[in-house]
Every structure is written in C-alpha cells, then in structure tokens.
Tab-separated table of N, CA and C in Angstrom:
chain	number	residue	atom	x	y	z
A	30	THR	N	19.538	19.923	20.157
A	30	THR	CA	20.867	19.448	19.237
A	30	THR	C	20.523	18.492	18.592
A	31	ASP	N	20.197	17.397	19.576
A	31	ASP	CA	19.531	16.103	18.946
A	31	ASP	C	19.197	16.227	18.490
A	32	SER	N	17.866	16.585	18.414
A	32	SER	CA	16.367	16.607	17.426
A	32	SER	C	16.997	17.249	16.430
A	33	MET	N	18.454	18.414	15.987
A	33	MET	CA	19.264	18.498	14.648
A	33	MET	C	19.641	17.161	13.887
A	34	ALA	N	19.873	17.041	14.642
A	34	ALA	CA	21.109	15.749	14.518
A	34	ALA	C	20.128	14.841	14.258
A	35	ASN	N	18.818	14.457	15.034
A	35	ASN	CA	17.740	13.245	13.655
A	35	ASN	C	17.397	14.065	12.381
A	36	ASP	N	17.135	15.457	12.821
A	36	ASP	CA	17.120	15.832	11.491
A	36	ASP	C	17.961	15.762	10.069
A	37	SER	N	18.630	16.297	10.463
A	37	SER	CA	20.078	15.415	9.552
A	37	SER	C	20.201	14.541	8.747
A	38	SER	N	20.405	13.619	9.551
A	38	SER	CA	20.165	12.140	9.384
A	38	SER	C	19.096	11.500	8.707
A	39	GLU	N	18.071	12.170	9.127
A	39	GLU	CA	16.827	11.825	8.098
A	39	GLU	C	17.212	12.509	6.582
A	40	LEU	N	17.410	14.029	6.513
A	40	LEU	CA	17.814	14.675	5.395
A	40	LEU	C	18.656	13.848	4.260
A	41	ALA	N	19.552	12.953	5.182
A	41	ALA	CA	21.183	11.509	4.794
A	41	ALA	C	20.050	10.881	3.795
A	42	LEU	N	19.520	10.330	4.157
A	42	LEU	CA	18.905	9.243	3.630
A	42	LEU	C	17.509	9.996	2.630
A	43	ALA	N	17.146	11.094	2.588
A	43	ALA	CA	16.426	11.463	1.787
A	43	ALA	C	16.551	10.851	0.184
A	44	GLY	N	15.525	10.616	-0.317
A	44	GLY	CA	15.298	10.163	-1.495
A	44	GLY	C	16.551	9.233	-1.549
A	45	LEU	N	16.324	8.233	-1.086
A	45	LEU	CA	17.454	6.559	-1.196
A	45	LEU	C	16.182	5.421	-1.567
A	46	ILE	N	16.466	4.889	-1.762
A	46	ILE	CA	15.119	3.287	-2.043
A	46	ILE	C	15.863	2.116	-2.158
A	47	THR	N	14.301	1.380	-1.574
A	47	THR	CA	14.928	-0.156	-1.201
A	47	THR	C	13.506	-1.045	-1.262
A	48	ASP	N	14.464	-2.157	-2.155
A	48	ASP	CA	12.862	-3.562	-1.748
A	48	ASP	C	13.375	-4.268	-0.861
A	49	THR	N	13.900	-4.064	0.738
A	49	THR	CA	13.591	-4.084	1.821
A	49	THR	C	12.830	-3.828	2.942
A	50	ALA	N	12.302	-3.964	3.621
A	50	ALA	CA	11.928	-3.026	4.926
A	50	ALA	C	11.324	-4.262	5.497
A	51	GLN	N	11.029	-3.538	7.276
A	51	GLN	CA	10.786	-4.627	8.231
A	51	GLN	C	10.146	-4.225	8.868
A	52	ILE	N	8.929	-4.396	9.333
A	52	ILE	CA	7.860	-3.601	10.013
A	52	ILE	C	7.817	-4.118	11.600
A	53	THR	N	8.335	-3.911	12.283
A	53	THR	CA	7.880	-4.630	13.664
A	53	THR	C	7.385	-3.616	14.478
A	54	TRP	N	6.471	-4.192	15.987
A	54	TRP	CA	5.641	-3.571	16.698
A	54	TRP	C	6.157	-3.581	17.844
A	55	ILE	N	6.251	-3.148	18.415
A	55	ILE	CA	7.182	-2.224	20.401
A	55	ILE	C	5.721	-2.590	21.028
A	56	PRO	N	5.765	-2.623	21.640
A	56	PRO	CA	4.498	-3.178	23.193
A	56	PRO	C	5.538	-2.466	23.750
A	57	GLU	N	4.557	-1.114	24.646
A	57	GLU	CA	5.149	-0.147	25.550
A	57	GLU	C	3.773	-0.392	26.967
A	58	GLY	N	4.723	-0.504	27.627
A	58	GLY	CA	4.507	-0.872	29.154
A	58	GLY	C	3.824	-2.243	29.981
A	59	LYS	N	2.789	-2.323	30.061
A	59	LYS	CA	2.629	-3.996	31.153
A	59	LYS	C	1.192	-4.732	29.541
A	60	ILE	N	1.071	-3.911	28.690
A	60	ILE	CA	0.089	-4.542	27.294
A	60	ILE	C	1.090	-4.981	26.324
A	61	LYS	N	0.822	-6.385	26.116
A	61	LYS	CA	1.808	-6.850	25.230
A	61	LYS	C	0.615	-7.754	23.942
A	62	LYS	N	-0.419	-7.189	24.115
A	62	LYS	CA	-1.326	-7.016	23.528
A	62	LYS	C	-1.464	-6.111	21.642
A	63	PRO	N	-0.994	-6.732	20.304
A	63	PRO	CA	-1.318	-5.660	19.777
A	63	PRO	C	-2.495	-4.898	19.225
A	64	GLN	N	-3.443	-4.652	20.369
A	64	GLN	CA	-4.412	-4.348	20.196
A	64	GLN	C	-4.999	-1.938	21.047
A	65	PRO	N	-6.221	-1.094	20.401
A	65	PRO	CA	-5.864	-0.830	21.155
A	65	PRO	C	-6.070	-0.371	22.416
A	66	THR	N	-5.684	0.600	22.975
A	66	THR	CA	-5.715	0.600	24.619
A	66	THR	C	-8.060	0.749	24.796
A	67	LYS	N	-8.507	1.068	26.047
A	67	LYS	CA	-9.889	1.232	26.306
A	67	LYS	C	-10.408	3.009	25.551
A	68	THR	N	-8.485	3.822	25.498
A	68	THR	CA	-8.553	5.319	25.746
A	68	THR	C	-8.843	5.004	23.615
A	69	GLY	N	-8.273	4.012	22.938
A	69	GLY	CA	-8.420	4.151	22.094
A	69	GLY	C	-7.283	4.529	21.114
A	70	LYS	N	-6.111	4.380	22.115
A	70	LYS	CA	-4.811	4.590	21.016
A	70	LYS	C	-3.590	3.484	21.155
A	71	PRO	N	-2.879	3.735	20.458
A	71	PRO	CA	-2.442	2.456	20.569
A	71	PRO	C	-1.618	1.833	21.695
A	72	PRO	N	-1.272	0.614	21.517
A	72	PRO	CA	-0.011	0.409	23.196
A	72	PRO	C	1.006	0.179	22.673
A	73	GLY	N	1.123	0.714	21.575
A	73	GLY	CA	2.667	0.503	21.797
A	73	GLY	C	3.205	1.704	20.495
A	74	SER	N	4.203	1.159	19.312
A	74	SER	CA	4.658	1.684	18.790
A	74	SER	C	4.967	0.728	17.769
A	75	LEU	N	5.090	1.011	15.913
A	75	LEU	CA	5.509	0.015	15.037
A	75	LEU	C	7.028	1.218	15.135
A	76	GLN	N	7.901	-0.299	14.190
A	76	GLN	CA	9.446	0.624	13.367
A	76	GLN	C	9.320	-0.318	13.096
A	77	LEU	N	10.271	1.274	11.846
A	77	LEU	CA	10.147	0.257	10.293
A	77	LEU	C	11.827	0.295	9.627
A	78	THR	N	11.590	-0.934	9.052
A	78	THR	CA	13.419	-0.834	9.807
A	78	THR	C	13.946	-0.964	7.907
A	79	LEU	N	15.035	-0.297	7.353
A	79	LEU	CA	15.025	-0.379	5.472
A	79	LEU	C	16.762	-0.434	5.801
A	80	GLU	N	16.473	-1.329	4.880
A	80	GLU	CA	17.888	-2.756	5.031
A	80	GLU	C	18.577	-2.079	3.166
A	81	ASN	N	19.487	-2.077	3.052
A	81	ASN	CA	19.937	-2.210	1.505
A	81	ASN	C	19.781	-1.485	0.896
A	82	LEU	N	19.643	0.679	1.578
A	82	LEU	CA	19.339	1.738	0.859
A	82	LEU	C	19.868	1.964	-0.608
A	83	THR	N	19.616	1.921	-1.472
A	83	THR	CA	20.622	2.797	-2.528
A	83	THR	C	19.694	4.295	-3.596
A	84	ALA	N	20.852	4.739	-3.226
A	84	ALA	CA	20.843	5.824	-4.944
A	84	ALA	C	19.972	5.622	-5.824
A	85	PRO	N	19.051	6.492	-6.350
A	85	PRO	CA	18.269	6.068	-6.985
A	85	PRO	C	18.875	6.142	-8.341
A	86	ASN	N	18.964	5.339	-9.859
A	86	ASN	CA	19.444	4.974	-10.968
A	86	ASN	C	18.819	6.702	-11.631
A	87	LYS	N	20.271	8.132	-11.565
A	87	LYS	CA	19.283	8.905	-12.335
A	87	LYS	C	19.579	9.288	-13.512
A	88	ASP	N	19.383	8.640	-14.214
A	88	ASP	CA	19.113	8.284	-15.959
A	88	ASP	C	17.206	7.349	-16.241
A	89	ASP	N	17.006	6.758	-14.841
A	89	ASP	CA	15.762	5.898	-14.825
A	89	ASP	C	13.950	6.893	-14.614
A	90	GLN	N	13.906	7.867	-14.987
A	90	GLN	CA	12.486	8.181	-14.583
A	90	GLN	C	11.749	7.391	-13.841
A	91	SER	N	11.227	6.751	-14.161
A	91	SER	CA	9.968	5.718	-13.688
A	91	SER	C	10.505	5.592	-12.114
A	92	ALA	N	11.771	5.023	-11.998
A	92	ALA	CA	12.354	5.241	-10.449
A	92	ALA	C	12.304	5.849	-9.668
A	93	SER	N	12.062	7.150	-10.277
A	93	SER	CA	12.064	8.138	-9.011
A	93	SER	C	10.382	8.115	-8.416
A	94	SER	N	9.547	8.426	-9.406
A	94	SER	CA	8.193	8.050	-9.548
A	94	SER	C	6.908	7.171	-9.220
A	95	SER	N	7.614	5.894	-8.709
A	95	SER	CA	7.383	4.473	-9.272
A	95	SER	C	6.638	3.934	-7.209
A	96	VAL	N	5.466	4.231	-7.534
A	96	VAL	CA	4.669	3.947	-5.926
A	96	VAL	C	4.189	2.722	-6.231
A	97	SER	N	4.351	1.853	-5.729
A	97	SER	CA	3.493	0.765	-4.988
A	97	SER	C	2.365	0.989	-3.673
A	98	LEU	N	1.505	0.145	-4.050
A	98	LEU	CA	0.013	0.041	-3.096
A	98	LEU	C	0.193	-2.154	-2.814
A	99	ILE	N	0.024	-1.939	-1.204
A	99	ILE	CA	-0.487	-3.118	-0.521
A	99	ILE	C	-1.725	-3.276	-0.167
A	100	LEU	N	-2.576	-3.368	-0.664
A	100	LEU	CA	-3.991	-3.680	-0.445
A	100	LEU	C	-5.090	-4.858	0.190
A	101	ALA	N	-5.355	-4.767	1.427
A	101	ALA	CA	-6.456	-6.367	1.282
A	101	ALA	C	-8.058	-6.158	0.295
A	102	LEU	N	-7.858	-7.110	-0.169
A	102	LEU	CA	-9.478	-6.959	-1.230
A	102	LEU	C	-10.439	-6.380	-0.268
A	103	PRO	N	-10.812	-4.938	-0.393
A	103	PRO	CA	-12.486	-4.590	-0.075
A	103	PRO	C	-13.587	-5.427	-0.690
A	104	ARG	N	-14.454	-4.923	-0.288
A	104	ARG	CA	-16.005	-5.636	-1.062
A	104	ARG	C	-15.678	-5.508	-2.398
A	105	PRO	N	-15.984	-6.154	-3.583
A	105	PRO	CA	-15.964	-5.721	-5.337
A	105	PRO	C	-16.883	-4.019	-5.331
A	106	LEU	N	-17.972	-3.776	-4.812
A	106	LEU	CA	-18.518	-2.864	-5.188
A	106	LEU	C	-17.427	-2.359	-5.063
A	107	GLN	N	-16.992	-1.569	-3.578
A	107	GLN	CA	-15.669	-0.729	-3.080
A	107	GLN	C	-14.334	-0.661	-4.150
A	108	LEU	N	-14.232	-1.776	-4.208
A	108	LEU	CA	-13.190	-2.555	-4.948
A	108	LEU	C	-13.017	-1.182	-6.335
A	109	GLY	N	-14.113	-1.250	-6.906
A	109	GLY	CA	-14.238	-0.526	-8.199
A	109	GLY	C	-13.910	0.931	-7.871
A	110	ARG	N	-14.935	1.432	-7.201
A	110	ARG	CA	-14.500	3.302	-6.570
A	110	ARG	C	-12.805	3.356	-6.014
A	111	ILE	N	-12.234	2.648	-5.627
A	111	ILE	CA	-11.183	2.759	-5.432
A	111	ILE	C	-9.529	2.772	-6.370
A	112	LEU	N	-9.958	2.029	-6.801
A	112	LEU	CA	-9.096	1.761	-8.095
A	112	LEU	C	-9.450	2.645	-9.044
A	113	THR	N	-10.588	3.510	-8.884
A	113	THR	CA	-10.789	4.824	-9.951
A	113	THR	C	-9.390	5.870	-9.137
A	114	MET	N	-9.470	6.078	-7.562
A	114	MET	CA	-9.001	6.841	-7.304
A	114	MET	C	-7.073	6.128	-7.063
A	115	ILE	N	-7.135	5.347	-7.167
A	115	ILE	CA	-5.514	4.691	-7.311
A	115	ILE	C	-4.805	4.966	-8.164
A	116	ALA	N	-5.503	4.876	-9.610
A	116	ALA	CA	-5.408	5.277	-10.561
A	116	ALA	C	-4.778	6.280	-10.993
A	117	GLN	N	-5.914	8.084	-10.270
A	117	GLN	CA	-5.482	9.073	-10.182
A	117	GLN	C	-4.139	9.474	-9.450
A	118	LEU	N	-4.206	8.436	-8.437
A	118	LEU	CA	-2.436	8.860	-7.412
A	118	LEU	C	-1.937	8.373	-8.542
A	119	GLY	N	-1.249	8.066	-8.955
A	119	GLY	CA	-0.300	7.861	-10.126
A	119	GLY	C	0.495	6.121	-9.408
A	120	VAL	N	-0.428	5.532	-8.845
A	120	VAL	CA	0.127	4.472	-8.298
A	120	VAL	C	0.973	3.339	-9.776
A	121	ASN	N	1.708	1.996	-9.710
A	121	ASN	CA	2.618	2.037	-10.256
A	121	ASN	C	1.734	0.562	-10.131
A	122	THR	N	2.588	0.071	-8.875
A	122	THR	CA	1.817	-1.013	-8.731
A	122	THR	C	0.763	-1.511	-7.631
A	123	ILE	N	-0.299	-2.333	-7.992
A	123	ILE	CA	-1.274	-2.902	-6.824
A	123	ILE	C	-1.397	-3.968	-6.541
A	124	VAL	N	-1.116	-3.954	-5.469
A	124	VAL	CA	-0.734	-5.211	-4.873
A	124	VAL	C	-2.151	-5.890	-4.228
A	125	LEU	N	-3.161	-6.461	-4.538
A	125	LEU	CA	-4.610	-7.070	-3.503
A	125	LEU	C	-4.057	-8.110	-3.703
A	126	CYS	N	-4.461	-8.478	-1.556
A	126	CYS	CA	-4.308	-9.560	-1.233
A	126	CYS	C	-5.040	-10.013	-0.455
A	127	GLY	N	-5.566	-10.920	0.302
A	127	GLY	CA	-6.093	-11.618	1.400
A	127	GLY	C	-5.963	-11.468	2.782
A	128	SER	N	-6.626	-11.509	3.836
A	128	SER	CA	-6.689	-11.411	4.872
A	128	SER	C	-7.323	-11.961	5.801
A	129	LYS	N	-6.996	-11.951	7.052
A	129	LYS	CA	-7.827	-12.518	8.240
A	129	LYS	C	-9.678	-12.748	7.600
A	130	LYS	N	-9.512	-11.191	7.425
A	130	LYS	CA	-10.853	-11.183	7.270
A	130	LYS	C	-12.010	-10.324	6.511
A	131	VAL	N	-11.037	-10.410	5.347
A	131	VAL	CA	-11.487	-10.906	3.827
A	131	VAL	C	-11.903	-12.422	2.908
A	132	PRO	N	-13.252	-12.024	2.968
A	132	PRO	CA	-13.969	-13.553	2.516
A	132	PRO	C	-13.124	-14.152	1.157
A	133	LYS	N	-13.518	-14.961	0.878
A	133	LYS	CA	-12.769	-15.951	0.196
A	133	LYS	C	-13.630	-15.665	-0.900
A	134	ASP	N	-14.665	-15.460	-1.188
A	134	ASP	CA	-15.411	-15.494	-2.346
A	134	ASP	C	-15.393	-13.759	-2.848
A	135	TYR	N	-14.677	-13.031	-2.643
A	135	TYR	CA	-14.260	-12.058	-2.926
A	135	TYR	C	-13.619	-11.994	-4.338
A	136	PHE	N	-12.259	-12.753	-3.940
A	136	PHE	CA	-11.634	-13.325	-5.217
A	136	PHE	C	-12.532	-13.286	-6.138
A	137	GLY	N	-13.317	-14.121	-6.239
A	137	GLY	CA	-14.458	-15.095	-7.103
A	137	GLY	C	-15.757	-13.734	-7.459
A	138	SER	N	-15.347	-12.807	-7.517
A	138	SER	CA	-16.528	-11.068	-8.087
A	138	SER	C	-15.977	-10.950	-9.816
A	139	HIS	N	-17.036	-10.559	-9.766
A	139	HIS	CA	-17.295	-9.784	-11.223
A	139	HIS	C	-16.241	-9.060	-12.176
A	140	LEU	N	-15.566	-8.563	-10.962
A	140	LEU	CA	-14.909	-7.796	-11.348
A	140	LEU	C	-13.543	-8.667	-11.671
A	141	PHE	N	-12.816	-9.674	-10.741
A	141	PHE	CA	-12.121	-10.518	-11.576
A	141	PHE	C	-11.922	-11.202	-12.368
A	142	ARG	N	-14.024	-12.193	-12.619
A	142	ARG	CA	-14.463	-13.171	-13.420
A	142	ARG	C	-14.338	-12.345	-14.816
A	143	LYS	N	-14.078	-10.830	-15.262
A	143	LYS	CA	-14.142	-9.705	-16.297
A	143	LYS	C	-13.387	-8.984	-16.568
A	144	PRO	N	-11.849	-9.385	-16.715
A	144	PRO	CA	-10.765	-8.406	-16.400
A	144	PRO	C	-10.604	-6.700	-17.098
A	145	GLY	N	-11.902	-6.922	-18.070
A	145	GLY	CA	-12.142	-5.840	-18.696
A	145	GLY	C	-12.455	-4.903	-17.423
A	146	GLU	N	-13.631	-5.330	-16.580
A	146	GLU	CA	-13.473	-4.033	-15.408
A	146	GLU	C	-12.961	-3.612	-15.097
A	147	LEU	N	-11.899	-4.234	-14.626
A	147	LEU	CA	-10.685	-3.830	-13.388
A	147	LEU	C	-10.019	-2.594	-14.882
A	148	ARG	N	-10.362	-3.809	-15.508
A	148	ARG	CA	-9.598	-2.077	-16.649
A	148	ARG	C	-9.687	-0.861	-16.804
A	149	ARG	N	-11.348	-1.078	-17.007
A	149	ARG	CA	-12.013	0.170	-17.192
A	149	ARG	C	-11.906	0.945	-16.080
A	150	HIS	N	-11.993	0.193	-14.712
A	150	HIS	CA	-12.291	1.525	-13.844
A	150	HIS	C	-10.598	2.133	-13.945
A	151	LEU	N	-9.401	1.390	-14.356
A	151	LEU	CA	-8.413	1.989	-14.033
A	151	LEU	C	-8.102	2.781	-14.950
A	152	VAL	N	-8.974	3.064	-16.054
A	152	VAL	CA	-8.094	3.812	-16.884
A	152	VAL	C	-9.543	4.971	-16.920
A	153	GLU	N	-10.308	4.887	-16.250
A	153	GLU	CA	-11.521	6.065	-15.753
A	153	GLU	C	-10.736	6.710	-14.827
A	154	GLY	N	-10.262	6.294	-13.681
A	154	GLY	CA	-8.790	7.337	-12.803
A	154	GLY	C	-8.568	7.870	-13.508
A	155	LEU	N	-7.553	7.636	-14.940
A	155	LEU	CA	-6.125	7.649	-15.846
A	155	LEU	C	-6.405	8.739	-16.312
A	156	CYS	N	-8.235	8.975	-17.210
A	156	CYS	CA	-8.471	9.603	-17.953
A	156	CYS	C	-9.048	11.307	-16.877
A	157	GLN	N	-9.290	10.954	-15.569
A	157	GLN	CA	-9.319	11.865	-15.066
A	157	GLN	C	-8.331	12.735	-14.528
A	158	ALA	N	-6.658	11.945	-14.204
A	158	ALA	CA	-5.955	12.159	-14.078
A	158	ALA	C	-4.666	12.961	-15.099
A	159	GLY	N	-5.388	12.597	-16.038
A	159	GLY	CA	-4.658	12.873	-17.062
A	159	GLY	C	-3.028	12.611	-17.685
A	160	ASP	N	-3.040	10.560	-17.033
A	160	ASP	CA	-1.844	10.044	-16.441
A	160	ASP	C	-2.219	9.292	-18.634
A	161	VAL	N	-1.160	8.367	-18.391
A	161	VAL	CA	-1.322	7.374	-19.210
A	161	VAL	C	-0.901	5.725	-19.053
A	162	ARG	N	0.018	5.412	-17.956
A	162	ARG	CA	0.818	4.875	-17.633
A	162	ARG	C	-0.327	3.752	-16.793
A	163	LEU	N	-1.165	2.624	-16.912
A	163	LEU	CA	-2.337	1.719	-16.386
A	163	LEU	C	-0.946	1.122	-15.189
A	164	PRO	N	-1.910	1.187	-14.259
A	164	PRO	CA	-1.488	0.829	-13.008
A	164	PRO	C	-1.042	-1.037	-13.406
A	165	ASN	N	-0.047	-2.074	-13.210
A	165	ASN	CA	-0.211	-3.447	-12.443
A	165	ASN	C	-0.760	-3.899	-11.868
A	166	ILE	N	-1.154	-4.800	-11.976
A	166	ILE	CA	-2.396	-4.986	-10.491
A	166	ILE	C	-1.308	-6.832	-10.299
A	167	ILE	N	-1.546	-7.352	-9.317
A	167	ILE	CA	-0.795	-7.828	-8.727
A	167	ILE	C	-2.152	-9.333	-7.608
A	168	VAL	N	-2.654	-10.141	-7.742
A	168	VAL	CA	-3.500	-10.582	-6.874
A	168	VAL	C	-3.528	-11.520	-6.010
A	169	ALA	N	-2.874	-11.622	-4.490
A	169	ALA	CA	-2.229	-13.228	-3.996
A	169	ALA	C	-2.964	-13.514	-2.722
A	170	LYS	N	-4.035	-14.531	-3.427
A	170	LYS	CA	-4.814	-14.982	-2.392
A	170	LYS	C	-3.947	-15.291	-0.796
A	171	SER	N	-2.921	-15.573	-0.954
A	171	SER	CA	-2.901	-16.003	0.361
A	171	SER	C	-1.407	-14.853	0.720
C-alpha cells in the first residue's frame, strides 16, 4: 500500500511545471566522495527537489512542449553532430556551458566564430524531423 500511495502522489504531480529545482547528492554508507565505487556503482543517490510547481496555462500550447537542455560543451566536431540530433528531438532551448574538463579554446571554435555553421546544423536536424521551430542557443562560458 505504501508504493500505491507513492504512485498516486506522483500522478498528482504529473504535468506540473517549475523553473526552480535543486539536485542534492546523498552519500550512502562509509563513502563520503561522489565517485564511483570499485564495482562501478554510484556510492549514493541524487535527490531532485522541485519547488513552486504550477499547472501549465491551457491556452499556451508551447508551454507543454517546451524542452530545455543544459550541455557541457563537447569537442567542436561532436557539437556539430549533436546539434543536428538535438534539433530533431524538438528541444526549445540549448544551454552550452563550460565545466572543469572543457578546454577554454572550445569556445573559440569555428562553430562560434561563424554563427551560420550552428544554424546550418540545427536546420539540418529540423529538416529531418519535419519541424520548423529553431532552438535558441545560450552560451555560458563559466
């Protein structure tokens, strides 16, 4: 009955939207670092907390299909390939950000010097998907 109560509470939250979320790592056992164990399994779990849940506006069709993607900047060659696939999936906003292991010179690649290249990859994906909505790209270096 406990799992049935969890299922019904999850169903009550289905379809609600929020712009505020917090992800927390919860360590388990003696391990206090968020690194894989010797067996390759994670040493803990992630808890996702959603705040300020609201029902989407029924008149606004774009709110129900709005998908955003946060992506650590991959190598420039891979970025071109990935953008095509992201556009095919119907992602509305793409946030490209730096991370500890992303070299700073990736932000100076030909894809960013010539914005037409980014657009070309996105349009190619849209053509394959039959979509007409070009995703917004936000570049966050830090």
